């Protein structure tokens, strides 16, 4: 038996097989879970990547900024599973004007788009999935330590700080329903999202110098394992927490 045996998990944010979300889905299946994926924009690409998982799962379209798609999510997921035991929020997006040292010049519409897709979407996804979730359920989001101002990260850093706060408020309000909400803060990884951050390569030197356990920018497995652990029953009394998986740099 795996630690997710019999669990039903919704995983968002799978775009390539290098993404943390892909490896969460893979390990979740290996640990006994039934997985449903969502994709946005390039749905055929997500469907193709899904074929690389041990058990190719269904792929549903989901734009977390689209109220209609959120409203129909529970019905669409229920066509494949009777309910949900876990939800993985691996969603973040920012216009290029909100990154790369442009912090002082970024206009509100681009800031608003960043916060909507990267921060508010955690609450929106949680509420969309809530009709399918019961006591013992878990929501896990992807974070990047927002305690400091990273070079080039700019408004995405602000969005991640908001995500951390949003997770705490969700933990407060969903706790009475028996639902846990936690974040996993990974070190930098060479994912599709990372490629969109100007100056991302500067993180490599920092992590090589400061990670006491070392850090491999090409290995999403440690981060994915932490997410799967948080989805499992092995953290029954942990909520509102940020679990750092960064080689110890934090």
mmCIF file of C-alpha atoms in Angstrom:
data_model
loop_
_atom_site.group_PDB
_atom_site.id
_atom_site.type_symbol
_atom_site.label_atom_id
_atom_site.label_comp_id
_atom_site.label_asym_id
_atom_site.label_seq_id
_atom_site.Cartn_x
_atom_site.Cartn_y
_atom_site.Cartn_z
ATOM 1 C CA UNK A 1 0.000 0.000 0.000
ATOM 2 C CA UNK A 2 1.161 3.512 -0.831
ATOM 3 C CA UNK A 3 0.623 6.562 1.352
ATOM 4 C CA UNK A 4 -2.097 7.822 -1.026
ATOM 5 C CA UNK A 5 -3.823 4.483 -1.483
ATOM 6 C CA UNK A 6 -7.439 5.110 -2.499
ATOM 7 C CA UNK A 7 -7.047 8.908 -2.585
ATOM 8 C CA UNK A 8 -8.431 11.018 -5.421
ATOM 9 C CA UNK A 9 -6.188 13.940 -6.320
ATOM 10 C CA UNK A 10 -6.717 16.903 -8.649
ATOM 11 C CA UNK A 11 -3.413 18.249 -9.997
ATOM 12 C CA UNK A 12 -3.185 21.582 -11.803
ATOM 13 C CA UNK A 13 -0.213 23.085 -13.606
ATOM 14 C CA UNK A 14 1.191 20.147 -15.571
ATOM 15 C CA UNK A 15 2.726 21.655 -18.700
ATOM 16 C CA UNK A 16 5.883 19.614 -19.271
ATOM 17 C CA UNK A 17 7.387 16.507 -17.699
ATOM 18 C CA UNK A 18 9.948 18.773 -16.022
ATOM 19 C CA UNK A 19 7.289 20.515 -13.921
ATOM 20 C CA UNK A 20 6.883 19.816 -10.217
ATOM 21 C CA UNK A 21 3.194 19.148 -10.848
ATOM 22 C CA UNK A 22 3.985 16.350 -13.313
ATOM 23 C CA UNK A 23 6.158 14.606 -10.751
ATOM 24 C CA UNK A 24 3.538 15.108 -8.035
ATOM 25 C CA UNK A 25 1.037 13.366 -10.321
ATOM 26 C CA UNK A 26 3.522 10.572 -11.079
ATOM 27 C CA UNK A 27 4.457 9.904 -7.460
ATOM 28 C CA UNK A 28 0.825 10.225 -6.351
ATOM 29 C CA UNK A 29 -0.123 7.474 -8.801
ATOM 30 C CA UNK A 30 2.775 5.324 -7.651
ATOM 31 C CA UNK A 31 1.534 5.797 -4.082
ATOM 32 C CA UNK A 32 -1.941 4.561 -4.986
ATOM 33 C CA UNK A 33 -3.878 7.703 -5.909
ATOM 34 C CA UNK A 34 -6.342 8.262 -8.725
ATOM 35 C CA UNK A 35 -5.308 11.483 -10.477
ATOM 36 C CA UNK A 36 -7.181 14.026 -12.588
ATOM 37 C CA UNK A 37 -5.222 16.795 -14.330
ATOM 38 C CA UNK A 38 -6.265 20.256 -15.443
ATOM 39 C CA UNK A 39 -4.690 22.344 -18.172
ATOM 40 C CA UNK A 40 -5.090 25.787 -19.631
ATOM 41 C CA UNK A 41 -4.324 27.153 -23.060
ATOM 42 C CA UNK A 42 -2.285 24.286 -24.484
ATOM 43 C CA UNK A 43 -4.655 21.464 -23.590
ATOM 44 C CA UNK A 44 -3.394 19.123 -26.307
ATOM 45 C CA UNK A 45 0.132 19.527 -24.915
ATOM 46 C CA UNK A 46 -1.057 18.621 -21.410
ATOM 47 C CA UNK A 47 -2.909 15.610 -22.826
ATOM 48 C CA UNK A 48 0.267 14.498 -24.568
ATOM 49 C CA UNK A 49 2.354 14.913 -21.403
ATOM 50 C CA UNK A 50 -0.308 13.023 -19.423
ATOM 51 C CA UNK A 51 0.437 9.952 -21.556
ATOM 52 C CA UNK A 52 3.883 9.808 -19.938
ATOM 53 C CA UNK A 53 2.413 9.149 -16.499
ATOM 54 C CA UNK A 54 2.190 5.551 -15.231
ATOM 55 C CA UNK A 55 -1.603 5.658 -15.722
ATOM 56 C CA UNK A 56 -2.653 8.373 -18.223
ATOM 57 C CA UNK A 57 -5.319 10.413 -16.392
ATOM 58 C CA UNK A 58 -8.186 12.514 -17.746
ATOM 59 C CA UNK A 59 -7.318 16.154 -18.510
ATOM 60 C CA UNK A 60 -9.884 18.887 -17.889
ATOM 61 C CA UNK A 61 -9.699 22.472 -19.100
ATOM 62 C CA UNK A 62 -9.400 25.023 -16.305
ATOM 63 C CA UNK A 63 -8.659 28.720 -16.470
ATOM 64 C CA UNK A 64 -8.596 29.760 -12.815
ATOM 65 C CA UNK A 65 -9.510 33.319 -13.777
ATOM 66 C CA UNK A 66 -12.698 32.146 -15.555
ATOM 67 C CA UNK A 67 -15.673 32.070 -13.179
ATOM 68 C CA UNK A 68 -17.663 29.798 -15.500
ATOM 69 C CA UNK A 69 -14.969 27.133 -15.673
ATOM 70 C CA UNK A 70 -14.513 27.264 -11.900
ATOM 71 C CA UNK A 71 -18.265 26.918 -11.347
ATOM 72 C CA UNK A 72 -18.421 23.781 -13.507
ATOM 73 C CA UNK A 73 -15.243 22.176 -12.163
ATOM 74 C CA UNK A 74 -16.855 20.004 -9.486
ATOM 75 C CA UNK A 75 -19.359 18.538 -11.962
ATOM 76 C CA UNK A 76 -16.636 17.853 -14.525
ATOM 77 C CA UNK A 77 -14.312 16.229 -11.993
ATOM 78 C CA UNK A 78 -17.142 14.111 -10.593
ATOM 79 C CA UNK A 79 -17.534 12.495 -14.018
ATOM 80 C CA UNK A 80 -14.185 10.808 -13.339
ATOM 81 C CA UNK A 81 -14.105 10.461 -9.539
ATOM 82 C CA UNK A 82 -16.783 10.313 -6.869
ATOM 83 C CA UNK A 83 -15.065 13.073 -4.915
ATOM 84 C CA UNK A 84 -11.673 14.570 -4.080
ATOM 85 C CA UNK A 85 -9.260 13.951 -1.241
ATOM 86 C CA UNK A 86 -6.582 16.368 -2.402
ATOM 87 C CA UNK A 87 -5.980 19.358 -4.639
ATOM 88 C CA UNK A 88 -2.609 20.579 -5.922
ATOM 89 C CA UNK A 89 -2.396 24.266 -6.812
ATOM 90 C CA UNK A 90 0.565 24.693 -9.156
ATOM 91 C CA UNK A 91 -0.512 27.882 -10.908
ATOM 92 C CA UNK A 92 1.254 31.189 -11.353
ATOM 93 C CA UNK A 93 1.508 33.685 -14.147
ATOM 94 C CA UNK A 94 2.782 37.227 -14.612
ATOM 95 C CA UNK A 95 3.141 39.470 -17.656
ATOM 96 C CA UNK A 96 6.765 40.122 -18.575
ATOM 97 C CA UNK A 97 6.286 43.758 -17.534
ATOM 98 C CA UNK A 98 5.825 42.533 -13.939
ATOM 99 C CA UNK A 99 9.215 40.772 -13.861
ATOM 100 C CA UNK A 100 12.863 41.430 -14.582
ATOM 101 C CA UNK A 101 13.615 44.563 -12.590
ATOM 102 C CA UNK A 102 10.613 46.511 -13.812
ATOM 103 C CA UNK A 103 8.972 46.687 -10.377
ATOM 104 C CA UNK A 104 8.624 50.477 -10.176
ATOM 105 C CA UNK A 105 7.236 50.778 -13.692
ATOM 106 C CA UNK A 106 4.665 47.959 -13.676
ATOM 107 C CA UNK A 107 1.141 49.294 -14.189
ATOM 108 C CA UNK A 108 -1.839 48.123 -12.135
ATOM 109 C CA UNK A 109 -3.545 46.031 -14.863
ATOM 110 C CA UNK A 110 -0.447 43.808 -15.082
ATOM 111 C CA UNK A 111 -0.128 43.676 -11.290
ATOM 112 C CA UNK A 112 -3.802 42.746 -11.041
ATOM 113 C CA UNK A 113 -3.384 39.973 -13.608
ATOM 114 C CA UNK A 114 -0.422 38.597 -11.645
ATOM 115 C CA UNK A 115 -2.304 38.592 -8.340
ATOM 116 C CA UNK A 116 -5.442 37.110 -9.874
ATOM 117 C CA UNK A 117 -3.660 34.164 -11.501
ATOM 118 C CA UNK A 118 -1.030 33.574 -8.827
ATOM 119 C CA UNK A 119 -2.649 34.473 -5.496
ATOM 120 C CA UNK A 120 -6.446 34.699 -5.598
ATOM 121 C CA UNK A 121 -6.550 31.523 -7.666
ATOM 122 C CA UNK A 122 -5.651 29.457 -4.585
ATOM 123 C CA UNK A 123 -8.873 30.532 -2.887
ATOM 124 C CA UNK A 124 -10.844 30.254 -6.141
ATOM 125 C CA UNK A 125 -9.609 26.703 -6.805
ATOM 126 C CA UNK A 126 -10.253 25.659 -3.213
ATOM 127 C CA UNK A 127 -13.845 26.880 -3.386
ATOM 128 C CA UNK A 128 -14.398 25.237 -6.778
ATOM 129 C CA UNK A 129 -13.213 21.879 -5.423
ATOM 130 C CA UNK A 130 -14.891 22.201 -2.020
ATOM 131 C CA UNK A 131 -18.187 20.472 -2.991
ATOM 132 C CA UNK A 132 -16.166 17.300 -3.680
ATOM 133 C CA UNK A 133 -14.027 17.416 -0.530
ATOM 134 C CA UNK A 134 -14.680 16.183 2.968
ATOM 135 C CA UNK A 135 -12.878 15.843 6.279
ATOM 136 C CA UNK A 136 -9.329 14.618 5.865
ATOM 137 C CA UNK A 137 -8.862 16.452 2.575
ATOM 138 C CA UNK A 138 -5.724 18.405 1.750
ATOM 139 C CA UNK A 139 -4.883 21.366 -0.458
ATOM 140 C CA UNK A 140 -1.220 21.909 -1.339
ATOM 141 C CA UNK A 141 0.150 24.943 -3.175
ATOM 142 C CA UNK A 142 3.538 25.738 -4.710
ATOM 143 C CA UNK A 143 5.487 28.601 -3.162
ATOM 144 C CA UNK A 144 8.834 30.329 -3.577
ATOM 145 C CA UNK A 145 10.059 31.816 -0.295
ATOM 146 C CA UNK A 146 8.599 35.345 -0.200
ATOM 147 C CA UNK A 147 10.422 36.633 2.877
ATOM 148 C CA UNK A 148 13.041 38.382 0.758
ATOM 149 C CA UNK A 149 13.071 40.443 -2.455
ATOM 150 C CA UNK A 150 14.609 38.201 -5.128
ATOM 151 C CA UNK A 151 16.383 39.690 -8.163
ATOM 152 C CA UNK A 152 13.999 39.955 -11.103
ATOM 153 C CA UNK A 153 11.092 38.259 -9.309
ATOM 154 C CA UNK A 154 9.355 41.570 -8.605
ATOM 155 C CA UNK A 155 5.544 41.367 -8.627
ATOM 156 C CA UNK A 156 5.569 37.577 -8.668
ATOM 157 C CA UNK A 157 7.368 37.823 -5.336
ATOM 158 C CA UNK A 158 4.548 40.025 -4.063
ATOM 159 C CA UNK A 159 2.053 37.489 -5.407
ATOM 160 C CA UNK A 160 3.842 34.660 -3.576
ATOM 161 C CA UNK A 161 3.760 36.666 -0.330
ATOM 162 C CA UNK A 162 0.024 37.013 -0.875
ATOM 163 C CA UNK A 163 -0.225 33.284 -1.588
ATOM 164 C CA UNK A 164 1.398 32.523 1.754
ATOM 165 C CA UNK A 165 -1.112 34.731 3.554
ATOM 166 C CA UNK A 166 -4.015 33.351 1.506
ATOM 167 C CA UNK A 167 -3.054 29.812 2.505
ATOM 168 C CA UNK A 168 -3.130 30.750 6.183
ATOM 169 C CA UNK A 169 -6.606 32.295 5.897
ATOM 170 C CA UNK A 170 -7.857 29.279 3.943
ATOM 171 C CA UNK A 171 -6.394 27.014 6.627
ATOM 172 C CA UNK A 172 -8.303 28.997 9.235
ATOM 173 C CA UNK A 173 -11.638 28.846 7.403
ATOM 174 C CA UNK A 174 -11.435 25.295 6.018
ATOM 175 C CA UNK A 175 -10.009 23.743 9.172
ATOM 176 C CA UNK A 176 -13.445 23.316 10.786
ATOM 177 C CA UNK A 177 -14.378 21.190 7.737
ATOM 178 C CA UNK A 178 -11.363 18.972 8.369
ATOM 179 C CA UNK A 179 -9.470 20.269 5.312
ATOM 180 C CA UNK A 180 -5.778 21.105 5.586
ATOM 181 C CA UNK A 181 -4.084 23.847 3.505
ATOM 182 C CA UNK A 182 -0.303 23.926 3.203
ATOM 183 C CA UNK A 183 2.375 25.234 0.860
ATOM 184 C CA UNK A 184 5.601 23.662 -0.374
ATOM 185 C CA UNK A 185 8.366 26.215 -0.990
ATOM 186 C CA UNK A 186 10.906 24.712 -3.387
ATOM 187 C CA UNK A 187 14.305 25.996 -4.316
ATOM 188 C CA UNK A 188 14.794 27.117 -7.931
ATOM 189 C CA UNK A 189 14.143 24.476 -10.581
ATOM 190 C CA UNK A 190 14.555 24.566 -14.346
ATOM 191 C CA UNK A 191 10.857 24.467 -15.144
ATOM 192 C CA UNK A 192 8.868 26.264 -17.831
ATOM 193 C CA UNK A 193 7.870 28.853 -15.228
ATOM 194 C CA UNK A 194 11.509 29.484 -14.312
ATOM 195 C CA UNK A 195 12.429 30.155 -17.928
ATOM 196 C CA UNK A 196 10.064 33.133 -17.940
ATOM 197 C CA UNK A 197 11.947 34.856 -15.080
ATOM 198 C CA UNK A 198 14.680 37.175 -16.392
ATOM 199 C CA UNK A 199 17.997 36.510 -14.662
ATOM 200 C CA UNK A 200 16.933 33.115 -13.330
ATOM 201 C CA UNK A 201 20.456 31.760 -13.796
ATOM 202 C CA UNK A 202 21.681 34.031 -10.998
ATOM 203 C CA UNK A 203 19.878 31.760 -8.527
ATOM 204 C CA UNK A 204 22.155 28.850 -9.388
ATOM 205 C CA UNK A 205 25.272 30.404 -7.874
ATOM 206 C CA UNK A 206 23.374 31.425 -4.747
ATOM 207 C CA UNK A 207 22.026 27.916 -4.122
ATOM 208 C CA UNK A 208 25.378 26.274 -4.869
ATOM 209 C CA UNK A 209 27.008 28.512 -2.257
ATOM 210 C CA UNK A 210 24.343 28.412 0.460
ATOM 211 C CA UNK A 211 22.498 25.073 0.372
ATOM 212 C CA UNK A 212 23.981 22.906 3.148
ATOM 213 C CA UNK A 213 22.403 19.794 1.594
ATOM 214 C CA UNK A 214 23.268 20.902 -1.922
ATOM 215 C CA UNK A 215 20.664 21.593 -4.590
ATOM 216 C CA UNK A 216 20.031 20.192 -8.062
ATOM 217 C CA UNK A 217 18.126 22.656 -10.255
ATOM 218 C CA UNK A 218 17.175 19.814 -12.598
ATOM 219 C CA UNK A 219 15.646 17.475 -10.013
ATOM 220 C CA UNK A 220 12.003 18.203 -9.057
ATOM 221 C CA UNK A 221 11.637 14.887 -7.206
ATOM 222 C CA UNK A 222 12.336 16.191 -3.658
ATOM 223 C CA UNK A 223 9.768 18.967 -4.064
ATOM 224 C CA UNK A 224 7.207 16.568 -5.518
ATOM 225 C CA UNK A 225 7.712 14.059 -2.712
ATOM 226 C CA UNK A 226 7.033 16.780 -0.133
ATOM 227 C CA UNK A 227 3.765 17.662 -1.868
ATOM 228 C CA UNK A 228 2.682 14.027 -1.885
ATOM 229 C CA UNK A 229 3.523 13.718 1.801
ATOM 230 C CA UNK A 230 1.389 16.780 2.571
ATOM 231 C CA UNK A 231 -1.483 15.269 0.580
ATOM 232 C CA UNK A 232 -1.274 12.091 2.630
ATOM 233 C CA UNK A 233 -2.625 11.249 6.085
ATOM 234 C CA UNK A 234 0.891 11.495 7.523
ATOM 235 C CA UNK A 235 0.353 15.213 8.333
ATOM 236 C CA UNK A 236 -3.093 15.012 9.976
ATOM 237 C CA UNK A 237 -2.601 17.990 12.305
ATOM 238 C CA UNK A 238 -0.550 20.303 10.074
ATOM 239 C CA UNK A 239 -2.207 23.238 8.329
ATOM 240 C CA UNK A 240 -1.312 26.803 7.381
ATOM 241 C CA UNK A 241 2.305 25.637 7.097
ATOM 242 C CA UNK A 242 5.084 26.316 4.576
ATOM 243 C CA UNK A 243 7.358 23.307 4.104
ATOM 244 C CA UNK A 244 10.686 24.388 2.619
ATOM 245 C CA UNK A 245 12.325 22.008 0.153
ATOM 246 C CA UNK A 246 15.354 24.050 -0.872
ATOM 247 C CA UNK A 247 18.427 22.240 0.377
ATOM 248 C CA UNK A 248 18.341 24.381 3.513
ATOM 249 C CA UNK A 249 18.949 27.803 1.949
ATOM 250 C CA UNK A 250 16.075 29.351 3.881
#
